[in-house]
PDB file of C-alpha atoms in Angstrom:
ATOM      1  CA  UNK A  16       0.000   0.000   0.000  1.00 72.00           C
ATOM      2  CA  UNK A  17       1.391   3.386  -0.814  1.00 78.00           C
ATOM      3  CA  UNK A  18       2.062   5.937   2.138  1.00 85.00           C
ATOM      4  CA  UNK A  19      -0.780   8.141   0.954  1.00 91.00           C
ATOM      5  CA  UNK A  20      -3.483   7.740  -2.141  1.00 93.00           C
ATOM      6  CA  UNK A  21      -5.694  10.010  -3.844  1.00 94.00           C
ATOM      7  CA  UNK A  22      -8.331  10.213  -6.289  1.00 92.00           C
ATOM      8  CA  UNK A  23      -6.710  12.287  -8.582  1.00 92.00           C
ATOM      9  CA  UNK A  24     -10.166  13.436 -10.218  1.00 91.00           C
ATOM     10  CA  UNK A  25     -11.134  16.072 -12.088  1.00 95.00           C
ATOM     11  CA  UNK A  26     -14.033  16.697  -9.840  1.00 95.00           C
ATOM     12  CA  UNK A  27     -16.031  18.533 -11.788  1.00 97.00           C
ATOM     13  CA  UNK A  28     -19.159  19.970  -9.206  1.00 97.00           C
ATOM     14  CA  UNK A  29     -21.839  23.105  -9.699  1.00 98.00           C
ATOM     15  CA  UNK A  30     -21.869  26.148  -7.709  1.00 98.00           C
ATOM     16  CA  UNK A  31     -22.838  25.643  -4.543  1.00 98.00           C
ATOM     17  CA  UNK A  32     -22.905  21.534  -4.394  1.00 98.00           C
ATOM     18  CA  UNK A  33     -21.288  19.745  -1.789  1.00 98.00           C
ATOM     19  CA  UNK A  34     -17.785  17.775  -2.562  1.00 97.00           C
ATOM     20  CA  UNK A  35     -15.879  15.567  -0.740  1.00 96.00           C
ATOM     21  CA  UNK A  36     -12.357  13.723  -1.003  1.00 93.00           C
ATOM     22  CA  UNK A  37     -10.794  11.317   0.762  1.00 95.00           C
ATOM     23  CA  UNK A  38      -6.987  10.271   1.124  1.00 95.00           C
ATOM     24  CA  UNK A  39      -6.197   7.040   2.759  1.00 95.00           C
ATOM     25  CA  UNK A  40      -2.692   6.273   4.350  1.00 92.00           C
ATOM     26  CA  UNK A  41      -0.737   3.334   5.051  1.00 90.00           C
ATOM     27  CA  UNK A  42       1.187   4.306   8.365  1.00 83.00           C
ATOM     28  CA  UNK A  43      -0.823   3.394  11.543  1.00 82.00           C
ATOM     29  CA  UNK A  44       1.152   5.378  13.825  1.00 81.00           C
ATOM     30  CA  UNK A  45       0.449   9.013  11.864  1.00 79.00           C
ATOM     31  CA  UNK A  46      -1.275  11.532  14.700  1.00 80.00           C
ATOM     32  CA  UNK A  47      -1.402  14.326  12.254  1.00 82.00           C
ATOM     33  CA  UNK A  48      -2.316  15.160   9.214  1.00 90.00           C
ATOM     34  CA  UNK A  49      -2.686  18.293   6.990  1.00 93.00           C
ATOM     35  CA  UNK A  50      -4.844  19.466   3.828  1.00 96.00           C
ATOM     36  CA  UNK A  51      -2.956  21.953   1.375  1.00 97.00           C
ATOM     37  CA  UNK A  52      -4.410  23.429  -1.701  1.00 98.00           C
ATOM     38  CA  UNK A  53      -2.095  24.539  -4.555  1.00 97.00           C
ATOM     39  CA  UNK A  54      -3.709  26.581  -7.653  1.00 96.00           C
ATOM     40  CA  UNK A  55      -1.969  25.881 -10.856  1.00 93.00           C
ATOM     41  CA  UNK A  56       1.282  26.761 -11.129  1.00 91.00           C
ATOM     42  CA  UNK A  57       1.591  27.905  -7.572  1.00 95.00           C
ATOM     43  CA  UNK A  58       3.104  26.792  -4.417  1.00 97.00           C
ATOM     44  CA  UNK A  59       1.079  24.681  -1.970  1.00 97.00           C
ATOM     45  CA  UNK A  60      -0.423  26.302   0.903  1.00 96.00           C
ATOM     46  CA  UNK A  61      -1.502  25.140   4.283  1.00 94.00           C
ATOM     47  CA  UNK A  62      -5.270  24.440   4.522  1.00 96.00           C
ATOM     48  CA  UNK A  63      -5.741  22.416   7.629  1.00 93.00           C
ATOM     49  CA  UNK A  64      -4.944  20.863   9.950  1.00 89.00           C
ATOM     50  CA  UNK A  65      -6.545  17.221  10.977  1.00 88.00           C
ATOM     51  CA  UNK A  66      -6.223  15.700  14.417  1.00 80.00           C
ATOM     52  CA  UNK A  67      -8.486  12.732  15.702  1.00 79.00           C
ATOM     53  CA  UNK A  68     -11.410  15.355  16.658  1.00 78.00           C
ATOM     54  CA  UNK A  69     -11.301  16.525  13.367  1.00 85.00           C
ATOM     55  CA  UNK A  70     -11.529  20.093  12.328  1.00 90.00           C
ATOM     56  CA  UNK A  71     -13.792  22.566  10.841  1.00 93.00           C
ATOM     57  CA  UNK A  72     -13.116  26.298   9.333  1.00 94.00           C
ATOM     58  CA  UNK A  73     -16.423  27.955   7.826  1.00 96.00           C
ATOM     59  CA  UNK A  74     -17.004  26.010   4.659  1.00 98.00           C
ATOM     60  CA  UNK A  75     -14.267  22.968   5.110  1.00 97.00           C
ATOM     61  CA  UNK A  76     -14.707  20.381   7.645  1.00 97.00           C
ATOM     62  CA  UNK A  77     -11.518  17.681   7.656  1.00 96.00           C
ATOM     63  CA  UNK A  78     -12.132  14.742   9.652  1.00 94.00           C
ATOM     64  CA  UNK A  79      -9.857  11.584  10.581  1.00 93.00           C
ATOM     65  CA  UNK A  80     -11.230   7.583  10.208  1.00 92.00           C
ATOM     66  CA  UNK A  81      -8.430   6.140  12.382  1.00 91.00           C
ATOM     67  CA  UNK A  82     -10.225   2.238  12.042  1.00 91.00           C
ATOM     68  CA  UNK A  83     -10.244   2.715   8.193  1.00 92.00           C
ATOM     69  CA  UNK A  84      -6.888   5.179   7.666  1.00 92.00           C
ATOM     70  CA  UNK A  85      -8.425   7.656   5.641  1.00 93.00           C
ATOM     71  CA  UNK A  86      -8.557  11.393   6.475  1.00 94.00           C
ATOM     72  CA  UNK A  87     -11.595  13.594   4.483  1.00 96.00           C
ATOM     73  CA  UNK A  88     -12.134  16.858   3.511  1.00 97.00           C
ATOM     74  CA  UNK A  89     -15.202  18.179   2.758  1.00 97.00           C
ATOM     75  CA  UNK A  90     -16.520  21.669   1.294  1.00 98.00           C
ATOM     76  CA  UNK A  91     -20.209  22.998   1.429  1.00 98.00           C
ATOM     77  CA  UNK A  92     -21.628  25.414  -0.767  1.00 98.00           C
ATOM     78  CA  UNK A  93     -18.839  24.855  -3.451  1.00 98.00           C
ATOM     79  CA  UNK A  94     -17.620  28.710  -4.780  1.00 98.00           C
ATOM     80  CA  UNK A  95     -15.387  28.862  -7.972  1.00 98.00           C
ATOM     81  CA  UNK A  96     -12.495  30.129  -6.533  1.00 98.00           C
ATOM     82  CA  UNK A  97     -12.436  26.675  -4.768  1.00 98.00           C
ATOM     83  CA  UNK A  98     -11.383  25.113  -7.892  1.00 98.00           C
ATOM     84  CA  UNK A  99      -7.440  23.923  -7.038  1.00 97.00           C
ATOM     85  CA  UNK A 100      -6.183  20.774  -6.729  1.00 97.00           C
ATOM     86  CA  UNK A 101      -6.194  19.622  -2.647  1.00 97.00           C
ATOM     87  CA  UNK A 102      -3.133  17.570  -1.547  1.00 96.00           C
ATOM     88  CA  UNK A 103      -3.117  15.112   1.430  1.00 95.00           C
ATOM     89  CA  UNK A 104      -0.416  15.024   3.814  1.00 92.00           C
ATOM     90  CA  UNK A 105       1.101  13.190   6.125  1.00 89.00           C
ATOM     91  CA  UNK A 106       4.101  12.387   8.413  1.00 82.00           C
ATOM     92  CA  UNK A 107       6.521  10.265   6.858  1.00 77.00           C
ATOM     93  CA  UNK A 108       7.184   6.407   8.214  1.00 67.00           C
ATOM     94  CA  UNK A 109      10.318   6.946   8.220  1.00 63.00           C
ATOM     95  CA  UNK A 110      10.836  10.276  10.252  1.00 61.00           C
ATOM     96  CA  UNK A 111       9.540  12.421  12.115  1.00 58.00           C
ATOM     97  CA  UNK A 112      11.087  15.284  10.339  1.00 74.00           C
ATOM     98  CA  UNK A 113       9.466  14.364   6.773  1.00 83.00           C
ATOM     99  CA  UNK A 114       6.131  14.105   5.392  1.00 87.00           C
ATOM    100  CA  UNK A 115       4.140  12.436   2.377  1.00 89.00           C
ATOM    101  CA  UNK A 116       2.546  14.362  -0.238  1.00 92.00           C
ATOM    102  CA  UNK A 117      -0.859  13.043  -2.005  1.00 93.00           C
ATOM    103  CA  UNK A 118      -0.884  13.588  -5.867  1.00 93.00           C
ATOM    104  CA  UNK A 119      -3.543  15.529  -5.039  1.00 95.00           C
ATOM    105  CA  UNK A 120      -7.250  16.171  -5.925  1.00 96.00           C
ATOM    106  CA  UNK A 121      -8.614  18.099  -8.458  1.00 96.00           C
ATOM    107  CA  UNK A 122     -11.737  20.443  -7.925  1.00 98.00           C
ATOM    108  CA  UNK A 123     -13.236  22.174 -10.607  1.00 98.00           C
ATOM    109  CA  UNK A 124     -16.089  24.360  -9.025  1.00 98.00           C
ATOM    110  CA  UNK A 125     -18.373  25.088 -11.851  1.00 97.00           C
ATOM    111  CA  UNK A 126     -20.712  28.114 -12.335  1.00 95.00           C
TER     112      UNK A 126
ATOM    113  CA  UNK B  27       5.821  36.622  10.863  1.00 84.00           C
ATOM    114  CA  UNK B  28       7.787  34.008   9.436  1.00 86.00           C
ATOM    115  CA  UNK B  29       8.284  34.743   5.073  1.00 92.00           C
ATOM    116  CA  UNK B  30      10.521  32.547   2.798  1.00 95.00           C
ATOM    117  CA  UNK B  31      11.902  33.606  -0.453  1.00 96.00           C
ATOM    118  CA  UNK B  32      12.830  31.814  -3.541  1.00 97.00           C
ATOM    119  CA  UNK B  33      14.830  33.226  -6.649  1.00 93.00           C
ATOM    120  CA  UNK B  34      14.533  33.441  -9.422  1.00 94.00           C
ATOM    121  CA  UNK B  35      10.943  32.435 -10.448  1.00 95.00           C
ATOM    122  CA  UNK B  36      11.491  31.169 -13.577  1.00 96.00           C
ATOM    123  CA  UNK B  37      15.053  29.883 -14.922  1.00 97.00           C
ATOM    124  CA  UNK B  38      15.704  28.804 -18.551  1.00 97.00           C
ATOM    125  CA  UNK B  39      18.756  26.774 -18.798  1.00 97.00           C
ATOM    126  CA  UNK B  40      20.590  24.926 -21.856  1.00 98.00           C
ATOM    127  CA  UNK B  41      21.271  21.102 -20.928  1.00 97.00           C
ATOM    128  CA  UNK B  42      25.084  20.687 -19.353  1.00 97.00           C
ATOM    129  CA  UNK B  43      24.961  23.740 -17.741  1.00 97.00           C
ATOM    130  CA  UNK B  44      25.111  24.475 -14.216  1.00 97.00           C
ATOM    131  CA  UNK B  45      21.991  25.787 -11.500  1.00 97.00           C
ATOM    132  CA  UNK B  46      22.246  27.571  -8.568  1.00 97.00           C
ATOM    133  CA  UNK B  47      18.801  28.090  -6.452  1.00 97.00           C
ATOM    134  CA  UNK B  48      18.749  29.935  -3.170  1.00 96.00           C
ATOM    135  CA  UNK B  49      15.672  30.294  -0.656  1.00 97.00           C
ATOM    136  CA  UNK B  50      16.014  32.381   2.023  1.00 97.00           C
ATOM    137  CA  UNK B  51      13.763  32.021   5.554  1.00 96.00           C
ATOM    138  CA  UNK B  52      12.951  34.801   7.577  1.00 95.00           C
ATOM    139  CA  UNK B  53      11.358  35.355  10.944  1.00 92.00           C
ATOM    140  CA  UNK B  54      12.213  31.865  12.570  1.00 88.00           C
ATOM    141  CA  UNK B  55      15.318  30.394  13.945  1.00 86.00           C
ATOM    142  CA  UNK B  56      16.418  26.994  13.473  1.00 88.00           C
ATOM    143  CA  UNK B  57      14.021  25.525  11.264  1.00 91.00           C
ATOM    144  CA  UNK B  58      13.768  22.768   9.138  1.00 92.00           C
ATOM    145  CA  UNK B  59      14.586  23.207   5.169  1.00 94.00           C
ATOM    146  CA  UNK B  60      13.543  21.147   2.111  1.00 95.00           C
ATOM    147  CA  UNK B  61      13.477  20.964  -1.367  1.00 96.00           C
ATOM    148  CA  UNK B  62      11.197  19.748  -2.978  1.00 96.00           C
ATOM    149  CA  UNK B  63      10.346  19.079  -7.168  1.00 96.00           C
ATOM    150  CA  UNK B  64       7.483  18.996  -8.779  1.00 94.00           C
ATOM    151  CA  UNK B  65       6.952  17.899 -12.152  1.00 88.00           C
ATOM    152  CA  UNK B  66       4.670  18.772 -14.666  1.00 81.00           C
ATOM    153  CA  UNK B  67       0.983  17.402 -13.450  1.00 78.00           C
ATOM    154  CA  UNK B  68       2.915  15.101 -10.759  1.00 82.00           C
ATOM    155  CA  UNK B  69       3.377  14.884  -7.039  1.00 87.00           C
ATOM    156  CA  UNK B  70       5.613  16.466  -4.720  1.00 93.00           C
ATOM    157  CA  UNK B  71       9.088  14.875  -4.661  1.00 92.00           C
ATOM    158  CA  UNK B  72      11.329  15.204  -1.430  1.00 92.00           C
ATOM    159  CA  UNK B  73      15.033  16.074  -2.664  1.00 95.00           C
ATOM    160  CA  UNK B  74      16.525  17.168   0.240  1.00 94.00           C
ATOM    161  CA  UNK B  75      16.163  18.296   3.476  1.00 91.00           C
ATOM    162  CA  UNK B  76      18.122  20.068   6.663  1.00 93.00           C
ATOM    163  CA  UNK B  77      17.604  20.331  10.224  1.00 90.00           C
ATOM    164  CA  UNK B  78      20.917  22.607  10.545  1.00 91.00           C
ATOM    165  CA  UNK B  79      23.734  24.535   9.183  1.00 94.00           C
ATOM    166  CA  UNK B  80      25.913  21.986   7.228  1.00 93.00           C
ATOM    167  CA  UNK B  81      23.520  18.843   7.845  1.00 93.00           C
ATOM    168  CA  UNK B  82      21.857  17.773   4.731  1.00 93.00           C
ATOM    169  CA  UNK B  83      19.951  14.623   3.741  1.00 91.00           C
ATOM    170  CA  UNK B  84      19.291  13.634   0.259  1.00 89.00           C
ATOM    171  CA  UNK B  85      16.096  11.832  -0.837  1.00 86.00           C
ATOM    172  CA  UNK B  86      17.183  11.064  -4.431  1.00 82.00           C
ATOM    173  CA  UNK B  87      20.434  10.088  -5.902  1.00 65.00           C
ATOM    174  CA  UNK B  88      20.747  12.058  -8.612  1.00 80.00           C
ATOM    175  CA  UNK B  89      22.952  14.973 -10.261  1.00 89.00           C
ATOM    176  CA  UNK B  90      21.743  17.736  -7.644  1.00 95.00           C
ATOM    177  CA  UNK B  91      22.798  18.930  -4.421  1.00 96.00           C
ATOM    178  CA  UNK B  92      22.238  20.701  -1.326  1.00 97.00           C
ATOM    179  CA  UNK B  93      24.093  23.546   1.106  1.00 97.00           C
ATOM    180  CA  UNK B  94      23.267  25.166   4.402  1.00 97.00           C
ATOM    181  CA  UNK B  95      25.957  27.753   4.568  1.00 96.00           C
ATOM    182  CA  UNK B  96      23.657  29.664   7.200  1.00 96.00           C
ATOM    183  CA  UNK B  97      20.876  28.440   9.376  1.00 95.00           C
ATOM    184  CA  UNK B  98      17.927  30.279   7.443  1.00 95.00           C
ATOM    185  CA  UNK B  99      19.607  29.375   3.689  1.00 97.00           C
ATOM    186  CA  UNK B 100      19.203  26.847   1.271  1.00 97.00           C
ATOM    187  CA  UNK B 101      20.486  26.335  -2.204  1.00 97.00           C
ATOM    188  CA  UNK B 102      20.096  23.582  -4.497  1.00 97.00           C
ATOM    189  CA  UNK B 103      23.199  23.337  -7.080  1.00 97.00           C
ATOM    190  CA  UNK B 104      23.902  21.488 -10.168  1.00 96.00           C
ATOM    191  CA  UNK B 105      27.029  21.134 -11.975  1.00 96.00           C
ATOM    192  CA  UNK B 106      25.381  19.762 -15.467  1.00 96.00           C
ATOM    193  CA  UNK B 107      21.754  19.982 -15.610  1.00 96.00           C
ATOM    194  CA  UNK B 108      20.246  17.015 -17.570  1.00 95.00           C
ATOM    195  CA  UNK B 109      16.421  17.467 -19.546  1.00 95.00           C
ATOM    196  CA  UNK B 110      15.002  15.155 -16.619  1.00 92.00           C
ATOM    197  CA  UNK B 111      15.715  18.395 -14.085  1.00 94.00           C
ATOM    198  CA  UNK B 112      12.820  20.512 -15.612  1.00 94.00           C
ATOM    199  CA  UNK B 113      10.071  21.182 -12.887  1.00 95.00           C
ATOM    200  CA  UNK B 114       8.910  23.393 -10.282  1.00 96.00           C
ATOM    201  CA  UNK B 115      11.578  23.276  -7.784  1.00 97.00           C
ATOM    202  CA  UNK B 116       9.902  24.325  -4.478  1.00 98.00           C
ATOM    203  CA  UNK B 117      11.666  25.278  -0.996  1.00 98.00           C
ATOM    204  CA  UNK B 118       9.672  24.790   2.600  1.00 96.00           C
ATOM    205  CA  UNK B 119      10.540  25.623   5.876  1.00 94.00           C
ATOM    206  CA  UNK B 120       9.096  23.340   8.701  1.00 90.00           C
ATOM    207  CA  UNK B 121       9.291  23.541  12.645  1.00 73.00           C
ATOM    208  CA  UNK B 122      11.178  20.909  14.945  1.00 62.00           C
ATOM    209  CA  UNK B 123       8.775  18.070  14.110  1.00 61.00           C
ATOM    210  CA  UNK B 124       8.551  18.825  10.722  1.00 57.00           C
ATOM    211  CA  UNK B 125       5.090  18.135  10.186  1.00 75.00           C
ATOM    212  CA  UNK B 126       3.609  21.291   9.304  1.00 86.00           C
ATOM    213  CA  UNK B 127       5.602  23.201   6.374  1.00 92.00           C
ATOM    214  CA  UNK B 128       5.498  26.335   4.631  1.00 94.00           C
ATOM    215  CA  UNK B 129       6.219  27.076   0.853  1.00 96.00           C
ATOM    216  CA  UNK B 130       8.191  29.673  -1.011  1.00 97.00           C
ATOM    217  CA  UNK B 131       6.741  30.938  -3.946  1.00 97.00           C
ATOM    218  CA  UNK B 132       9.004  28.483  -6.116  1.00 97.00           C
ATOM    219  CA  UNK B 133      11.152  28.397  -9.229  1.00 97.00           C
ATOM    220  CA  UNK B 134      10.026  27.110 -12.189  1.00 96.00           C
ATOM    221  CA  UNK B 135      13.140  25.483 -14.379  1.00 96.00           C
ATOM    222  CA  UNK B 136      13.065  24.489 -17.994  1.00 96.00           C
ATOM    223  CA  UNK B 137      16.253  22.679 -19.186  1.00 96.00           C
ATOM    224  CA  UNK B 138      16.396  22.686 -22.971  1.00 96.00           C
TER     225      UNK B 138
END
């Protein structure tokens, strides 16, 4: 199983609509885990944060499934300057001092 | 507030030559540095990283490397840059664990 997976997409969702991804991982241990988003041809930037109570800022709501090793991130009332591609993260096997990058997600919000 | 700089944005090079990136942290002490590429529609790819002045770990054998020569600088060097070196080549700062990291704006290579 690789460290981290995601659905690479394109979502492609209305104004508006709901959308969730998920991002499973293979390393038991992990206690954190982050959500960045990148726009194209940008740097990544820190989303979220995701710790076993889960978290929620305004429209995003990331939550942890420790039985099934999958973190999710979801987004209500989808805007179109939500469409980016969402990467998982999460600490590296390894080390403490590294983490794993998802492929990433792709949103397109859709008007 | 913590800011981390990258130069030059974007870098056109002829294949053979040499590189020289530099990313610059400011506003924390100590911290963790990386390097990271990113090729075109792919993942992020570790390169290297440092947890101090003159302590570098590489990720990837390959034809780049790594310096600390101060505790908030990084620069990723080449001597002879190959086609397979074209990407976004992004630096991060991260705190003692690591876990949490911080982009610079990046610099986007094309080796031709």
């Amino acid at each position: 199983r690789k460290e981290v997976e995601q659905d690479p997409g394109p979502f492609n969702v209305p104004e508006g609509a709901t959308v969730a991804f998920n991002c499973t991982y293979s390393n038991s241990a992990s206690q954190s885990f982050f959500w960045y988003r990148q726009d194209c041809r940008k740097e990544p930037k820190l989303l979220m944060s995701v710790y076993s109570s889960g978290n929620e800022d305004g429209r995003f709501t990331a939550q942890l499934n420790r039985a099934s090793q999958y973190i999710s991130l979801l987004i209500r009332d989808s805007k179109l300057s939500d469409s980016a591609t969402y990467l998982c993260v999460v600490p590296f096997s390894g080390g403490y001092q590294k983490v794993t990058f998802g492929t990433g997600t792709k949103l397109q919000v859709i008007p | 507030s913590q800011t981390i700089h990258q130069w030059p944005a974007t870098l056109v090079q002829p294949v053979g030559s040499p590189l020289s990136l530099e990313c610059t942290v400011e506003g924390t002490s100590n911290p963790n540095l990386y390097w990271y590429r990113q090729a075109a529609g792919r993942g992020l790819q570790l390169l290297f990283y440092s947890v101090g002045i003159g302590q570098i770990s590489s990720e990837v054998p390959q034809n780049l490397s790594a310096s600390r020569p101060q505790d908030r600088q990084f620069i990723l060097s080449s001597k002879k840059l190959l086609l397979s070196d074209s990407g976004f080549y992004l630096c991060a700062w991260g705190g003692l664990a690591g876990v949490e990291q911080f982009f610079g704006p990046g610099t986007r290579l094309t080796v031709l």
